[in-house]
CSV table of C-alpha atoms in Angstrom, one decimal:
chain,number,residue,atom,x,y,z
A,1,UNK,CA,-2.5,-4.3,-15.8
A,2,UNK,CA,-5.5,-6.1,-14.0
A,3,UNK,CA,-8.5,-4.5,-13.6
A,4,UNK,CA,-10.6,-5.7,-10.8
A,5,UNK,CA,-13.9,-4.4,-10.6
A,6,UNK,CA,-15.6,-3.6,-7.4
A,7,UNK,CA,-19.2,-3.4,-6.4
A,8,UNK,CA,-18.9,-0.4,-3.6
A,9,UNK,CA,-16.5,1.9,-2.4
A,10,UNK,CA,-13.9,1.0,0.1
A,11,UNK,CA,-14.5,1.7,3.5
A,12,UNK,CA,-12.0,3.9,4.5
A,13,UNK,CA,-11.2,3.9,8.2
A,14,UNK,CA,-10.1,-0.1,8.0
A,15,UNK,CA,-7.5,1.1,4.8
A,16,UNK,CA,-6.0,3.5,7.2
A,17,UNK,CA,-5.3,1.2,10.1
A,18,UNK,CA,-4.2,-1.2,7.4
A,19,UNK,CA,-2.0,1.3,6.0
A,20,UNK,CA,-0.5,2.7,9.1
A,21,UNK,CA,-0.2,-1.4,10.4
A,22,UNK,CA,1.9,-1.8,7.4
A,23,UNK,CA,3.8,1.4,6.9
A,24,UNK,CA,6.9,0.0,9.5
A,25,UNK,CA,7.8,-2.8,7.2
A,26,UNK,CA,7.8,-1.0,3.6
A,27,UNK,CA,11.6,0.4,2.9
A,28,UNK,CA,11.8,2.1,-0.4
A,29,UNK,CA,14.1,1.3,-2.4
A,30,UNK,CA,15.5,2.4,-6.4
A,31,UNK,CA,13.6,0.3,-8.7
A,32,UNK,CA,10.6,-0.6,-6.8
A,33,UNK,CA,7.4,-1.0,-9.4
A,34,UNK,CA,3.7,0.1,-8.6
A,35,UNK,CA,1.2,-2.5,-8.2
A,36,UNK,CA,-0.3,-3.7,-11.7
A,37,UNK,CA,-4.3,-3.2,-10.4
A,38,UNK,CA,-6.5,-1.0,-12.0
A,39,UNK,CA,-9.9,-0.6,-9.1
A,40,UNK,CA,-13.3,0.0,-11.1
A,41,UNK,CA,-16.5,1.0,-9.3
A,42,UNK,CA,-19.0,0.8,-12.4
A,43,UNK,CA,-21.5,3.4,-10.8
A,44,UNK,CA,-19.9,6.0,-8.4
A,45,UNK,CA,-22.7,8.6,-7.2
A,46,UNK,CA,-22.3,11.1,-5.0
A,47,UNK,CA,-24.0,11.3,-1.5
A,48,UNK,CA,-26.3,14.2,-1.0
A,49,UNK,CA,-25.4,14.5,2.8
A,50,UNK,CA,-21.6,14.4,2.3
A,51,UNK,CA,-21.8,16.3,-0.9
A,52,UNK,CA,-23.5,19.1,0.8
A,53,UNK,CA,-21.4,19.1,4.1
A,54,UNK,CA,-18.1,19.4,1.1
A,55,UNK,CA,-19.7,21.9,-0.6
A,56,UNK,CA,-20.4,24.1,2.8
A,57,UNK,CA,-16.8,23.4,4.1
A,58,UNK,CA,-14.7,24.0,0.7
A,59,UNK,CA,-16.9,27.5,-0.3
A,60,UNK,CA,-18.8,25.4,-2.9
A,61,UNK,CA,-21.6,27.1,-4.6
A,62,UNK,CA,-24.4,24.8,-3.0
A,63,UNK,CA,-27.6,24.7,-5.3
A,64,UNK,CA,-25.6,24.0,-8.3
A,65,UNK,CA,-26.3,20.9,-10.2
A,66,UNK,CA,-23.2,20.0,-11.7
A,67,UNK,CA,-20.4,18.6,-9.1
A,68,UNK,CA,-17.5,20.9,-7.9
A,69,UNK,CA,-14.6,20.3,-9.9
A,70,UNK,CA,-12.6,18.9,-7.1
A,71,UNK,CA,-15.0,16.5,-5.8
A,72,UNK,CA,-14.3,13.2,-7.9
A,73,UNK,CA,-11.2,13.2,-6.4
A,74,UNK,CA,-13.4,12.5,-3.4
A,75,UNK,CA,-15.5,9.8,-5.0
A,76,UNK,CA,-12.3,8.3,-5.4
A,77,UNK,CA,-10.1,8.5,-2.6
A,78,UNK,CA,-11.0,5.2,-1.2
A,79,UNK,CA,-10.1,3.1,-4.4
A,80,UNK,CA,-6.4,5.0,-3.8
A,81,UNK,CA,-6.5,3.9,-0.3
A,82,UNK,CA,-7.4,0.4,-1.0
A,83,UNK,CA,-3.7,0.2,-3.2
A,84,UNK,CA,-1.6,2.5,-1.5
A,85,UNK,CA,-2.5,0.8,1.6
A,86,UNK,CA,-2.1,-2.5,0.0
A,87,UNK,CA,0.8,-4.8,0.7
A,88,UNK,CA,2.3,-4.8,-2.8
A,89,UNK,CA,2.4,-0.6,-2.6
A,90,UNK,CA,6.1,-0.2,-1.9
A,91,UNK,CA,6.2,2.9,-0.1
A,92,UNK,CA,4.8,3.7,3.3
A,93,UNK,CA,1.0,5.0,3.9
A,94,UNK,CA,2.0,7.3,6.8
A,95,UNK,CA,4.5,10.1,6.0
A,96,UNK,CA,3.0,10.1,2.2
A,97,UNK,CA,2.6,13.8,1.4
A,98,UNK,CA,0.5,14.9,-1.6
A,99,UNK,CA,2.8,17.0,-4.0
A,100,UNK,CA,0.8,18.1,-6.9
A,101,UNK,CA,-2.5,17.7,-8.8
A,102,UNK,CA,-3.5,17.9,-12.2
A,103,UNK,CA,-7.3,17.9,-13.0
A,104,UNK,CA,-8.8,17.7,-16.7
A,105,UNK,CA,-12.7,18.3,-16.9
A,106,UNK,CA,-14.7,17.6,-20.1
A,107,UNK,CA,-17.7,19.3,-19.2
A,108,UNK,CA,-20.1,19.8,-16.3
A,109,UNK,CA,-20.5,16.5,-14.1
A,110,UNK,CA,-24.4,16.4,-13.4
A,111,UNK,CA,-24.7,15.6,-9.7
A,112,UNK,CA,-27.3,13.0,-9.8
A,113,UNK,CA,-25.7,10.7,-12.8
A,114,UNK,CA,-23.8,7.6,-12.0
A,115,UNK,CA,-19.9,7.5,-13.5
A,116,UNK,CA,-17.7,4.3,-14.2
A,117,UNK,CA,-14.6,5.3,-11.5
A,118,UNK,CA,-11.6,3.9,-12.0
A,119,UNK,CA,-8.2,4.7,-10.5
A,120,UNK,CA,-4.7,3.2,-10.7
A,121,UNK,CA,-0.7,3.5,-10.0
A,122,UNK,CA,1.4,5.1,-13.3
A,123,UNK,CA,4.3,5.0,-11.9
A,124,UNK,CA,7.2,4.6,-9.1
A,125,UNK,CA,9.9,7.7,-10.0
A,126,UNK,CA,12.8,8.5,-8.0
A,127,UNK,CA,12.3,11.9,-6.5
A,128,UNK,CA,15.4,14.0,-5.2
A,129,UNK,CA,14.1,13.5,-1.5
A,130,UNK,CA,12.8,10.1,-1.7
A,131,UNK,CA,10.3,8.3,-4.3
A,132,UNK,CA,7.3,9.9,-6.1
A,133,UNK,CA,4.2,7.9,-6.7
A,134,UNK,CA,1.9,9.0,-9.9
A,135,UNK,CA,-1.9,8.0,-8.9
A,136,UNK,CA,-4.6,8.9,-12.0
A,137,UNK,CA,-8.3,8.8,-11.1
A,138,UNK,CA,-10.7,8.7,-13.7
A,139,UNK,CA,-14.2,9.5,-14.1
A,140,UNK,CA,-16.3,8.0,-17.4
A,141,UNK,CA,-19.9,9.5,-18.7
A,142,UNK,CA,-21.3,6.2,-21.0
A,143,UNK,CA,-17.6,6.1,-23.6
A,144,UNK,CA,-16.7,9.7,-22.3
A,145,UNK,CA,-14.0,10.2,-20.5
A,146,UNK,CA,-15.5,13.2,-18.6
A,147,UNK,CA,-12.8,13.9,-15.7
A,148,UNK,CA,-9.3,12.8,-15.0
A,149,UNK,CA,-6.5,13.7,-12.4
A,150,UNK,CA,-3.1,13.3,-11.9
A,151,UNK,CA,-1.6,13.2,-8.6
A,152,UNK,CA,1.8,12.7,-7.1
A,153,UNK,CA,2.5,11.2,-3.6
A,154,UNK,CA,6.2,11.7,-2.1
A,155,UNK,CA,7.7,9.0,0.2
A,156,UNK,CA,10.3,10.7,1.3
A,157,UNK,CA,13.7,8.8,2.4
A,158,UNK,CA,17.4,8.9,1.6
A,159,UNK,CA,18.6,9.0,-2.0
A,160,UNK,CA,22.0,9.1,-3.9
A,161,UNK,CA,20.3,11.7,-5.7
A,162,UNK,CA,22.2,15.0,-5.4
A,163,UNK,CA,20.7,17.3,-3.8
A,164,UNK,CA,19.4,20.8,-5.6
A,165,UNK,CA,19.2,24.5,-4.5
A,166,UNK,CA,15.7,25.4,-5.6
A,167,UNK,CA,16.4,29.4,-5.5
A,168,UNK,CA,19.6,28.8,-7.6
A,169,UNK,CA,19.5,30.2,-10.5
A,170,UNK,CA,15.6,31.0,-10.1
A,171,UNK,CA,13.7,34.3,-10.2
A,172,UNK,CA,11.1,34.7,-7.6
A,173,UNK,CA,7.8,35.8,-9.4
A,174,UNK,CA,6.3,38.2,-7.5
A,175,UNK,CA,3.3,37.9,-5.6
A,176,UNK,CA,-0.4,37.8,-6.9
A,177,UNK,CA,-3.0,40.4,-5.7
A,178,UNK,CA,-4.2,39.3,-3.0
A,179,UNK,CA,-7.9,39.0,-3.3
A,180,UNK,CA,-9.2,37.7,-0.1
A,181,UNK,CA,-8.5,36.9,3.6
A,182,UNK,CA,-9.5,34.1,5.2
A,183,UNK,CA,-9.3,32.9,9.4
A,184,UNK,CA,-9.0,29.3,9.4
A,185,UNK,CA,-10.5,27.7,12.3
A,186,UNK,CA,-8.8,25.2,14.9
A,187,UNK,CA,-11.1,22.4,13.9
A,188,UNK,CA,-11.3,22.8,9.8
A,189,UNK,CA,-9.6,19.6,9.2
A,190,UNK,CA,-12.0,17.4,11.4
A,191,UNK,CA,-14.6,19.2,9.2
A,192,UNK,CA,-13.2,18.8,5.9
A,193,UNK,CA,-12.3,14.8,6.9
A,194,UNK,CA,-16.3,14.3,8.1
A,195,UNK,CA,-16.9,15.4,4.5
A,196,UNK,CA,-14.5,13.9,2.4
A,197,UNK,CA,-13.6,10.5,4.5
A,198,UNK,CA,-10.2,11.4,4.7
A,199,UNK,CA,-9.2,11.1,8.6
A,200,UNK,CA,-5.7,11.6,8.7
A,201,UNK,CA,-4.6,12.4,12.0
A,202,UNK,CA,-1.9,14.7,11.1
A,203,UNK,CA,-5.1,16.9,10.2
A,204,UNK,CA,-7.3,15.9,13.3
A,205,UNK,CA,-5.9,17.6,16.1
A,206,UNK,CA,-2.5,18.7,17.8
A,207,UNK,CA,-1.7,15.8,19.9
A,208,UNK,CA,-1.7,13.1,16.8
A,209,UNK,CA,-0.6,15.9,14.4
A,210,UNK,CA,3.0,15.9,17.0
A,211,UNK,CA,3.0,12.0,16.3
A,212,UNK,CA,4.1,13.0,12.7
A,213,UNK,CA,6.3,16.0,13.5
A,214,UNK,CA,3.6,18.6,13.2
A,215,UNK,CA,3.3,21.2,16.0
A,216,UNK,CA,-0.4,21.6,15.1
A,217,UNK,CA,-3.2,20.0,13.0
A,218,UNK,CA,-2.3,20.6,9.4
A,219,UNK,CA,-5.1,21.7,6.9
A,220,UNK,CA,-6.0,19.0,4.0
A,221,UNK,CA,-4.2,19.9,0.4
A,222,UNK,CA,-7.5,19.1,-1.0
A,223,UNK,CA,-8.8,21.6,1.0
A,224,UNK,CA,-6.5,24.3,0.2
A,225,UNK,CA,-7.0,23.8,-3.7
A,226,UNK,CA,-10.7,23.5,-3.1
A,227,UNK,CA,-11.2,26.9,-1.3
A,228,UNK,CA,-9.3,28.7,-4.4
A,229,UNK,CA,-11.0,27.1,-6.8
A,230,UNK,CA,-14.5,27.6,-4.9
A,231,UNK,CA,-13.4,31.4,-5.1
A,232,UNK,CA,-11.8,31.4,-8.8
A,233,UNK,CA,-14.2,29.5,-10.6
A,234,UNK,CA,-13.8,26.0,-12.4
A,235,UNK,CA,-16.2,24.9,-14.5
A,236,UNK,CA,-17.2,23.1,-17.5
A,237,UNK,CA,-14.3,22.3,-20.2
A,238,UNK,CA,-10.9,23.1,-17.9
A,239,UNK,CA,-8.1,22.2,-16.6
A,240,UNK,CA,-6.7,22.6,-13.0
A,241,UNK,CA,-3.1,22.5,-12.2
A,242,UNK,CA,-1.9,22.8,-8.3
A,243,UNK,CA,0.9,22.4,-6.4
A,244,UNK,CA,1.0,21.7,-2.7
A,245,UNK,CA,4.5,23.9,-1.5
A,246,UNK,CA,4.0,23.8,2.4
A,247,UNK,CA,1.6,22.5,5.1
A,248,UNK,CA,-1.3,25.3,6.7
A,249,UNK,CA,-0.6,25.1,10.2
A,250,UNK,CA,-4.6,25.3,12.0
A,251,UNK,CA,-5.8,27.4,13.4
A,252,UNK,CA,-4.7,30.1,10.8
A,253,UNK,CA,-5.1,33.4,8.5
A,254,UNK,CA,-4.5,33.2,4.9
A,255,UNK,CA,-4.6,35.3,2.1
A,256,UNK,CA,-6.1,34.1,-0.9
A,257,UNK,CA,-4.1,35.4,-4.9
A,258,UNK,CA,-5.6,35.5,-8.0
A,259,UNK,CA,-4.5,37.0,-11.6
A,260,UNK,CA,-5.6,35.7,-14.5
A,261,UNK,CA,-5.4,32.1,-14.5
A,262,UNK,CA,-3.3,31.9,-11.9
A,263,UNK,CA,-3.8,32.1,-8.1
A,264,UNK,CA,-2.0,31.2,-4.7
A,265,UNK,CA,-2.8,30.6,-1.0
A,266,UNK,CA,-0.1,32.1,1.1
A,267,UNK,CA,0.6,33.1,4.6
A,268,UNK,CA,2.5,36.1,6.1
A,269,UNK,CA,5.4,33.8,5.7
A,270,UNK,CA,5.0,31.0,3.1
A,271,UNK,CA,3.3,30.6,-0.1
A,272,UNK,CA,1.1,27.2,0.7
A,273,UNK,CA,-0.4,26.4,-3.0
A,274,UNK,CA,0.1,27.9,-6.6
A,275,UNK,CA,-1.9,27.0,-9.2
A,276,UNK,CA,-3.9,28.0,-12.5
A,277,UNK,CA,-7.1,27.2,-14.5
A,278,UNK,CA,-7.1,26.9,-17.9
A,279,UNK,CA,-10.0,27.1,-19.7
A,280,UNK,CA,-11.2,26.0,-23.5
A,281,UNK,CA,-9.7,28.3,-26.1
A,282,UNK,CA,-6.8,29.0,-23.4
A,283,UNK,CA,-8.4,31.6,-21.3
């Protein structure tokens, strides 16, 4: 793999119109291979504005001094961008849909430290509606590894794969207490993309969210697993594990689940996010 260091963060708006330039002329195909670049930024550090303006939006506790658990994923969106938007990144930019994340935290991040980011392509794996990109971001304190995440990005397209009842077979856990209830306003994912840099317009606004066969403005996933773990707590040695299920339709009312580790967002008629935290000693 090459590593290719870089001295700031990508801009993002020019990756986008990159990405969504390019998006027409990727097909995906059995066998493609992820790039072989590794991005490093040698000292990420978070902006105070922005970080504030996440921390407000997502439910953040905002005079702590440690970063909230989701934010390096932030810090290093744009380094994804840069290769997913990148010529040699088989699979399409627009369309991509964020499936899961995995997030393993050492220890408190302080806010004002700078961190060696890197972030790079695992793997290309057929997926049984299309083909499922594994993208790990990583966060280093000095020879620490002090954050890592996993997530998975789903091109989706035809495949000879067969295709698979998901309820066969399958007993439907029941549902979590719900512990909360939350209106989600008409403009949450112009908020949440002023704060995090991600502009999307499938989460803008109705008319661009229809481009992509939306009826309405979708909120971010990031979001979603954000605003649980704002309200369920995720710090110092733990481990976050989320997966994204089905799209929050803005504006909107969602309950918010919790029991034990585990907690959901869900709607009157869809369960939007499960997910857990698992902290040090199991708990």
């Amino acid at each position: 793999m090459t590593t290719v260091t870089l001295t700031a963060a990508p801009s993002l708006p020019p990756l986008l119109a990159r990405g969504a330039l390019l998006s027409p002329l990727k097909r995906p195909r059995p066998g493609a291979e992820a790039p072989a670049t590794r991005l490093v930024l040698p000292a990420a550090r978070a902006d105070r504005t922005r970080l504030a303006a996440y921390r407000q939006v997502c439910g953040f506790d905002g005079d702590s001094a440690a970063l909230p658990v989701t934010y390096p994923h932030v810090l290093g969106f744009p380094l994804a961008m840069r290769i997913m938007a990148g010529r040699r990144f088989p699979l399409p930019l627009l369309g991509l849909v964020h499936t899961s994340i995995t997030i393993t935290q050492g220890h408190d991040l302080p806010v004002d430290r700078a961190y060696e980011l890197s972030v790079h392509v695992k793997e290309l794996a057929p997926h049984r509606r299309g083909t499922e990109a594994t993208v790990v971001t990583e966060l280093r304190a000095g020879d620490t590894r002090a954050w890592t995440s996993t997530s998975t990005y789903l091109a989706r397209h035809r495949t000879d794969a067969p295709p698979r009842d998901d309820a066969a077979g399958e007993e439907r856990p029941e549902p979590l207490p719900a512990v909360a209830e939350w209106k989600l306003p008409g403009d949450l994912g112009r908020r949440y993309g002023a704060a995090s840099g991600d502009r999307n317009p499938i989460h803008l606004h109705p008319l661009t969210a229809r481009l992509f066969g939306f009826p309405r403005a979708i909120a971010h996933g990031m979001w979603t697993v954000a605003r649980c773990l704002a309200e369920h707590g995720a710090e110092g040695e733990v481990q976050v594990r989320a997966a994204f299920k089905a799209p929050v339709l803005l504006p909107a009312s969602v309950t918010y689940a919790s029991r034990g580790p585990a907690f959901e967002l869900r709607s009157a008629t869809r369960t939007h996010v499960t997910g857990e935290v698992l902290r040090a000693g199991g708990g």
